[in-house]
mmCIF file of C-alpha atoms in Angstrom:
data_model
loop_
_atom_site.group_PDB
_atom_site.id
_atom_site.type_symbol
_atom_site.label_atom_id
_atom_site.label_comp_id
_atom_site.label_asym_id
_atom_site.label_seq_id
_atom_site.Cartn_x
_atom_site.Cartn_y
_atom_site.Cartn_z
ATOM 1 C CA UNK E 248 -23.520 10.821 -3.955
ATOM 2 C CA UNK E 249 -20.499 8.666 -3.863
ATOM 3 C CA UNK E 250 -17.267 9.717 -3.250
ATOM 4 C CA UNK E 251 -14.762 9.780 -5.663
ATOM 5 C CA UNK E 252 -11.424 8.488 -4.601
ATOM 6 C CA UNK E 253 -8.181 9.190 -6.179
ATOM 7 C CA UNK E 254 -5.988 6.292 -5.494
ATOM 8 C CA UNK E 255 -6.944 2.531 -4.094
ATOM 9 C CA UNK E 256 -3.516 1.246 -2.344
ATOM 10 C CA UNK E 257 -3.348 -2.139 -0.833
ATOM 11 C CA UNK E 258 -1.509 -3.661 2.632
ATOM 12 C CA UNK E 259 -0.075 -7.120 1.674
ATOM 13 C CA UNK E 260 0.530 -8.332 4.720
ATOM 14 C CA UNK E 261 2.736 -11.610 6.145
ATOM 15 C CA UNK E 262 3.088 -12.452 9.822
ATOM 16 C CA UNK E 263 4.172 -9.437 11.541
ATOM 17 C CA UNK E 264 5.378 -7.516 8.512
ATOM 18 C CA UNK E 265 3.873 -5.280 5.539
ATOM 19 C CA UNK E 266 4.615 -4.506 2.221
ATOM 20 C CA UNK E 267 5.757 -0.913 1.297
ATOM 21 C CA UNK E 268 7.008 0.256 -2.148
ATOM 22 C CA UNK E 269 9.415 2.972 -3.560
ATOM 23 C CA UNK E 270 7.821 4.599 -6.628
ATOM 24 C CA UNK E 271 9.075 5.329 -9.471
ATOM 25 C CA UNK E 272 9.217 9.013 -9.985
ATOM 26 C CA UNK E 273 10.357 10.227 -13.423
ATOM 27 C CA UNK E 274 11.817 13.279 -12.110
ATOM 28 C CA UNK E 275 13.901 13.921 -8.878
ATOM 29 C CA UNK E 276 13.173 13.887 -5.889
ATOM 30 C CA UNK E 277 13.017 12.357 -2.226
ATOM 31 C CA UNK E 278 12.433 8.331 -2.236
ATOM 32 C CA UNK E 279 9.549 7.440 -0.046
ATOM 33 C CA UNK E 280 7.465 4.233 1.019
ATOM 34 C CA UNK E 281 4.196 3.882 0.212
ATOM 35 C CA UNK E 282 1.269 1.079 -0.130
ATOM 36 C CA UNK E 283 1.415 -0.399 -3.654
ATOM 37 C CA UNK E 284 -1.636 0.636 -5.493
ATOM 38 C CA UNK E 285 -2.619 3.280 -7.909
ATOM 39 C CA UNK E 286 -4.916 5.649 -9.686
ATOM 40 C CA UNK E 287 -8.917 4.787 -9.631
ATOM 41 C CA UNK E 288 -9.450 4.925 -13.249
ATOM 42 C CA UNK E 289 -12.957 6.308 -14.689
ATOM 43 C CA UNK E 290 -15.719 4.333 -14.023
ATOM 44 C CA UNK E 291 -14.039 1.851 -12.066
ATOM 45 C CA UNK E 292 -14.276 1.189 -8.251
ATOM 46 C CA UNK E 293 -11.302 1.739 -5.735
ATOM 47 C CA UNK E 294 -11.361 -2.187 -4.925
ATOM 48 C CA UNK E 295 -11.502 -3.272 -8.679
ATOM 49 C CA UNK E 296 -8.085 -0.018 -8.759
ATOM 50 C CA UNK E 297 -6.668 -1.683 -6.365
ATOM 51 C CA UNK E 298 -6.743 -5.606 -7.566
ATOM 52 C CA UNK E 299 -5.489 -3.978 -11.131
ATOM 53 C CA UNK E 300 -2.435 -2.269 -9.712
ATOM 54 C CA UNK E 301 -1.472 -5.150 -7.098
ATOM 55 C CA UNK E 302 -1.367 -7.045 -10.722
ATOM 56 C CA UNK E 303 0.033 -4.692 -12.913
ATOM 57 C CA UNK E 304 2.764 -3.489 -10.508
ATOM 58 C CA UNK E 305 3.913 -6.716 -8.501
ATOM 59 C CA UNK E 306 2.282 -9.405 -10.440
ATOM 60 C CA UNK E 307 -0.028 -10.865 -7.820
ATOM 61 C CA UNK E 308 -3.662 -11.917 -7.870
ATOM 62 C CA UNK E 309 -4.968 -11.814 -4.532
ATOM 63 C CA UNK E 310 -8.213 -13.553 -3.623
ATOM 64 C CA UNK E 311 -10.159 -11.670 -1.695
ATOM 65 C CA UNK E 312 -9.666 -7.751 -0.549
ATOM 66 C CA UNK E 313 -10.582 -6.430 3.102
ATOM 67 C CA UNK E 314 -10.997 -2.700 3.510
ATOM 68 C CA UNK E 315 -9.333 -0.756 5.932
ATOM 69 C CA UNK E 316 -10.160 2.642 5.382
ATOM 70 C CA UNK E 317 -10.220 5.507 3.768
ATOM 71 C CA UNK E 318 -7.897 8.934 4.136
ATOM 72 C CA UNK E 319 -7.395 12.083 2.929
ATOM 73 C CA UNK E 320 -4.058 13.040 1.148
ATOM 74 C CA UNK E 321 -3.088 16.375 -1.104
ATOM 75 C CA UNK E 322 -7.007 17.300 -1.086
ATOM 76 C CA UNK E 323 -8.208 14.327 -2.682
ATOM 77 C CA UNK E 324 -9.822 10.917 -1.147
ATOM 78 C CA UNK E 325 -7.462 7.596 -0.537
ATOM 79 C CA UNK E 326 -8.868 3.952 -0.110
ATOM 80 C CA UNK E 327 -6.669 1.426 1.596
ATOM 81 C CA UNK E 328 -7.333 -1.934 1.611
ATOM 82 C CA UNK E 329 -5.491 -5.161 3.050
ATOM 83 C CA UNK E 330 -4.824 -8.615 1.767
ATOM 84 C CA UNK E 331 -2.208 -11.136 3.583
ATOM 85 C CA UNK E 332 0.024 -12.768 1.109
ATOM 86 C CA UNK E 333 2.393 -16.099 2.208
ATOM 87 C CA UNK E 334 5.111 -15.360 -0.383
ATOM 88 C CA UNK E 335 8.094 -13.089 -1.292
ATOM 89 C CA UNK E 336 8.053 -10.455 -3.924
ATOM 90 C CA UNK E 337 10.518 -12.244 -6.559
ATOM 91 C CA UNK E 338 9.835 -10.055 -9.694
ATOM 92 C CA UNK E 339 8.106 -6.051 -9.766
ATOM 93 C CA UNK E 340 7.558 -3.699 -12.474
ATOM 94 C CA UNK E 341 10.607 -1.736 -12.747
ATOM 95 C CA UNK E 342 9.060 1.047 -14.539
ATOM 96 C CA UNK E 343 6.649 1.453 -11.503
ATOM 97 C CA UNK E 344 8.240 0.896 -8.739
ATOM 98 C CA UNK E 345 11.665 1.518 -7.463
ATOM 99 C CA UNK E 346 11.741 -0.978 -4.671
ATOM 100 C CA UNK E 347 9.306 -3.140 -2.707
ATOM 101 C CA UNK E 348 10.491 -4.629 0.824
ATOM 102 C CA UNK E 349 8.480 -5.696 4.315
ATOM 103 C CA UNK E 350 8.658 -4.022 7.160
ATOM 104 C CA UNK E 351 6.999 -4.333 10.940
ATOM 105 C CA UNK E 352 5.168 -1.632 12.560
ATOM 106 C CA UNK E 353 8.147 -0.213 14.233
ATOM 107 C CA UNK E 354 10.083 -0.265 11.106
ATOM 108 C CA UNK E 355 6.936 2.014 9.778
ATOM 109 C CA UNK E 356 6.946 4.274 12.799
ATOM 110 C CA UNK E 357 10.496 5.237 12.003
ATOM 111 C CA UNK E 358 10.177 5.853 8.280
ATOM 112 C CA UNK E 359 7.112 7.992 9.519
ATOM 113 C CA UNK E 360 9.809 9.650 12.186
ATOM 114 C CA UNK E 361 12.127 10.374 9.122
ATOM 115 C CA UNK E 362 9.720 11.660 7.151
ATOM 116 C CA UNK E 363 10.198 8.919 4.641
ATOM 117 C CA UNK E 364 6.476 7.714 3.896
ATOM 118 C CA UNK E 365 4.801 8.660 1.201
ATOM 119 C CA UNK E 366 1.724 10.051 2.078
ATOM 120 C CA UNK E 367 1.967 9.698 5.850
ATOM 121 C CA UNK E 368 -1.534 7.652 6.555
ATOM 122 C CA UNK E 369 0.583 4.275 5.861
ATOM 123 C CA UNK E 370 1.402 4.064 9.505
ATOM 124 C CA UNK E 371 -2.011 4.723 10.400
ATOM 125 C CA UNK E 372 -3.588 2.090 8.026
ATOM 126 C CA UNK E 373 -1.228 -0.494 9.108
ATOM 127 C CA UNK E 374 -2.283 0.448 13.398
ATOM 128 C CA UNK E 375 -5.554 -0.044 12.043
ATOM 129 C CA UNK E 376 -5.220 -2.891 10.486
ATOM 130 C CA UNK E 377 -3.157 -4.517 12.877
ATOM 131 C CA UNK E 378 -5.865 -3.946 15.639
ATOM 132 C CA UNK E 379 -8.583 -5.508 13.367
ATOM 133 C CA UNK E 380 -6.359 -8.272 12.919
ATOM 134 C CA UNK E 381 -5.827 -8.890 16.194
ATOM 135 C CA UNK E 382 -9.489 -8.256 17.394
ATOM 136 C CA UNK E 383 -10.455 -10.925 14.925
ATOM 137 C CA UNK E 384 -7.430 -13.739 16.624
ATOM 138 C CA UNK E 385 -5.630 -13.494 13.167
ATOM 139 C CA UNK E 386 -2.317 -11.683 13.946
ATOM 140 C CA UNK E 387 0.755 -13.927 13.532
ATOM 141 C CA UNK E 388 2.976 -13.775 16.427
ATOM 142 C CA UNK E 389 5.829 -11.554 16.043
#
């Protein structure tokens, strides 16, 4: 049986920094970072979810996706995937997202120390990713 996952989010990554995003919540409430990325619509696989909602909510095509892992959030299945990108966010979807800005690890460890992440496995995904990274001689230095 496959598992069915809920969201696909993605970690654009440049040198020693990653992309998080504010969503864009139509009612109040706290403002947290998250991965961009979205709902797994029916049918469709979390890494085809993912390339949609990298496009639909920050304009960007990326190449090629790497997976990093999958978590558990609210009760329902997460996949997280990575992708480095060598430019600036100029223009997002406003109706999506709130905000989008990079930050290094530490800068996630603190938002995670706040309690200002999203879903709280964005620190972990980035650690993970990192080490893969760096396993494989590909880290930028910091």
């Amino acid at each position: 049986m496959t598992k069915r996952f809920k969201t696909a989010r993605c970690i654009l990554y440049r040198e020693d920094r990653s992309l998080l995003a504010i969503r864009n919540r139509f009612w109040a409430g706290a403002r947290r970072w998250g991965l961009p990325g979205g709902q797994v619509e029916w049918g469709e696989s979390p890494m085809t979810a993912a390339a949609r909602e990298l496009e639909e909510e920050l304009e960007l095509q990326v190449p090629a996706l790497t997976e990093v892992g999958a978590y558990s959030y609210k009760r329902a299945m997460h996949m997280v995937y990575a992708a480095p990108l060598d430019r600036d966010i100029e223009t997002f979807d406003e109706t999506e997202l709130l905000d989008v800005r990079w930050f290094t690890e530490s800068d996630i460890a603190r938002l995670q120390n706040e309690a200002t992440l999203h879903a709280g496995y964005e620190l972990d995904a980035v650690r993970r990713l990192l080490t893969r990274l760096d396993a494989d001689g590909l880290a930028a230095a910091s």
